[in-house]
mmCIF file of C-alpha atoms in Angstrom:
data_model
loop_
_atom_site.group_PDB
_atom_site.id
_atom_site.type_symbol
_atom_site.label_atom_id
_atom_site.label_comp_id
_atom_site.label_asym_id
_atom_site.label_seq_id
_atom_site.Cartn_x
_atom_site.Cartn_y
_atom_site.Cartn_z
ATOM 1 C CA UNK A 1 20.732 34.563 152.641
ATOM 2 C CA UNK A 2 18.063 32.873 150.618
ATOM 3 C CA UNK A 3 18.427 31.553 147.128
ATOM 4 C CA UNK A 4 16.324 34.413 145.820
ATOM 5 C CA UNK A 5 18.601 36.994 147.516
ATOM 6 C CA UNK A 6 21.708 35.255 146.128
ATOM 7 C CA UNK A 7 20.182 35.308 142.660
ATOM 8 C CA UNK A 8 19.337 39.031 142.989
ATOM 9 C CA UNK A 9 22.872 39.739 144.251
ATOM 10 C CA UNK A 10 24.373 37.974 141.204
ATOM 11 C CA UNK A 11 22.058 39.935 138.897
ATOM 12 C CA UNK A 12 22.962 43.168 140.718
ATOM 13 C CA UNK A 13 26.719 42.497 140.352
ATOM 14 C CA UNK A 14 26.246 41.632 136.703
ATOM 15 C CA UNK A 15 24.333 44.874 136.130
ATOM 16 C CA UNK A 16 27.029 46.893 137.938
ATOM 17 C CA UNK A 17 29.675 45.278 135.737
ATOM 18 C CA UNK A 18 27.632 46.007 132.601
ATOM 19 C CA UNK A 19 27.177 49.613 133.754
ATOM 20 C CA UNK A 20 30.939 49.983 134.297
ATOM 21 C CA UNK A 21 31.635 48.582 130.806
ATOM 22 C CA UNK A 22 29.009 50.933 129.338
ATOM 23 C CA UNK A 23 30.649 53.932 131.059
ATOM 24 C CA UNK A 24 34.078 52.955 129.710
ATOM 25 C CA UNK A 25 32.622 52.502 126.211
ATOM 26 C CA UNK A 26 30.826 55.849 126.486
ATOM 27 C CA UNK A 27 34.047 57.585 127.496
ATOM 28 C CA UNK A 28 35.923 55.951 124.613
ATOM 29 C CA UNK A 29 33.205 56.990 122.175
ATOM 30 C CA UNK A 30 33.293 60.587 123.450
ATOM 31 C CA UNK A 31 37.067 60.700 123.041
ATOM 32 C CA UNK A 32 36.762 59.279 119.529
ATOM 33 C CA UNK A 33 34.058 61.839 118.703
ATOM 34 C CA UNK A 34 36.228 64.715 119.937
ATOM 35 C CA UNK A 35 39.174 63.432 117.922
ATOM 36 C CA UNK A 36 36.973 63.089 114.832
ATOM 37 C CA UNK A 37 35.652 66.622 115.281
ATOM 38 C CA UNK A 38 39.185 67.909 115.711
ATOM 39 C CA UNK A 39 40.284 66.110 112.547
ATOM 40 C CA UNK A 40 37.247 67.452 110.691
ATOM 41 C CA UNK A 41 38.087 71.010 111.702
ATOM 42 C CA UNK A 42 41.740 70.614 110.741
ATOM 43 C CA UNK A 43 40.749 68.890 107.473
ATOM 44 C CA UNK A 44 38.336 71.704 106.654
ATOM 45 C CA UNK A 45 41.041 74.265 107.420
ATOM 46 C CA UNK A 46 43.514 72.367 105.239
ATOM 47 C CA UNK A 47 40.981 72.221 102.389
ATOM 48 C CA UNK A 48 40.351 75.963 102.654
ATOM 49 C CA UNK A 49 44.084 76.606 102.653
ATOM 50 C CA UNK A 50 44.554 74.410 99.572
ATOM 51 C CA UNK A 51 41.623 76.124 97.833
ATOM 52 C CA UNK A 52 43.147 79.539 98.541
ATOM 53 C CA UNK A 53 46.505 78.297 97.245
ATOM 54 C CA UNK A 54 44.863 77.006 94.054
ATOM 55 C CA UNK A 55 43.159 80.367 93.546
ATOM 56 C CA UNK A 56 46.467 82.207 94.043
ATOM 57 C CA UNK A 57 48.217 79.878 91.588
ATOM 58 C CA UNK A 58 45.444 80.306 89.009
ATOM 59 C CA UNK A 59 45.715 84.076 89.406
ATOM 60 C CA UNK A 60 49.499 83.907 88.971
ATOM 61 C CA UNK A 61 49.028 81.718 85.893
ATOM 62 C CA UNK A 62 46.666 84.283 84.359
ATOM 63 C CA UNK A 63 49.143 87.078 85.122
ATOM 64 C CA UNK A 64 51.972 85.047 83.596
ATOM 65 C CA UNK A 65 49.913 84.305 80.475
ATOM 66 C CA UNK A 66 48.986 87.969 80.187
ATOM 67 C CA UNK A 67 52.633 89.022 80.488
ATOM 68 C CA UNK A 68 53.683 86.331 78.015
ATOM 69 C CA UNK A 69 51.121 87.448 75.438
ATOM 70 C CA UNK A 70 52.037 91.105 76.010
ATOM 71 C CA UNK A 71 55.745 90.327 75.556
ATOM 72 C CA UNK A 72 54.935 88.188 72.501
ATOM 73 C CA UNK A 73 52.898 91.031 70.977
ATOM 74 C CA UNK A 74 55.722 93.495 71.714
ATOM 75 C CA UNK A 75 58.247 91.107 70.160
ATOM 76 C CA UNK A 76 56.113 90.666 67.046
ATOM 77 C CA UNK A 77 55.661 94.441 66.793
ATOM 78 C CA UNK A 78 59.415 95.005 67.113
ATOM 79 C CA UNK A 79 60.086 92.316 64.506
ATOM 80 C CA UNK A 80 57.499 93.841 62.188
ATOM 81 C CA UNK A 81 58.959 97.324 62.743
ATOM 82 C CA UNK A 82 62.471 96.025 62.046
ATOM 83 C CA UNK A 83 61.271 94.158 58.983
ATOM 84 C CA UNK A 84 59.446 97.174 57.583
ATOM 85 C CA UNK A 85 62.537 99.308 58.275
ATOM 86 C CA UNK A 86 64.809 96.820 56.524
ATOM 87 C CA UNK A 87 62.712 96.699 53.407
ATOM 88 C CA UNK A 88 61.727 100.366 53.239
ATOM 89 C CA UNK A 89 62.194 101.608 49.718
ATOM 90 C CA UNK A 90 63.131 98.163 48.424
ATOM 91 C CA UNK A 91 61.278 95.927 46.072
ATOM 92 C CA UNK A 92 60.399 92.471 47.277
ATOM 93 C CA UNK A 93 59.049 89.676 45.225
ATOM 94 C CA UNK A 94 56.117 87.669 46.596
ATOM 95 C CA UNK A 95 55.665 84.288 45.086
ATOM 96 C CA UNK A 96 52.716 82.020 45.367
ATOM 97 C CA UNK A 97 51.635 78.953 43.490
ATOM 98 C CA UNK A 98 49.125 80.931 41.469
ATOM 99 C CA UNK A 99 50.795 84.330 41.001
ATOM 100 C CA UNK A 100 54.069 86.117 40.894
ATOM 101 C CA UNK A 101 53.991 89.774 41.921
ATOM 102 C CA UNK A 102 56.384 92.535 42.894
ATOM 103 C CA UNK A 103 55.502 94.940 45.684
ATOM 104 C CA UNK A 104 57.180 98.264 46.509
ATOM 105 C CA UNK A 105 57.352 98.892 50.263
ATOM 106 C CA UNK A 106 57.410 102.173 52.163
ATOM 107 C CA UNK A 107 57.093 104.623 49.312
#
């Protein structure tokens, strides 16, 4: 074997080694890409799930507020009805800083 052939053989072995390393790196990169895609899909699904949960909670909050205000209005109406019933036919005295007046209710 001549010096030139030995040199070409060394270069050839070096290239084969580099090719093997490149294949291993390529495989690792493909695995990492698949894992990243899998995580992206699961992250997107988790975000959609959280968004749906937020929408449900906001809807429940609106329903709760609506019920609260309805109950509050009913309570105020009942209190007003009771108050007007209590004072029906009675005279109450309203006082203010600037005036003093009597009012007859429910007559």
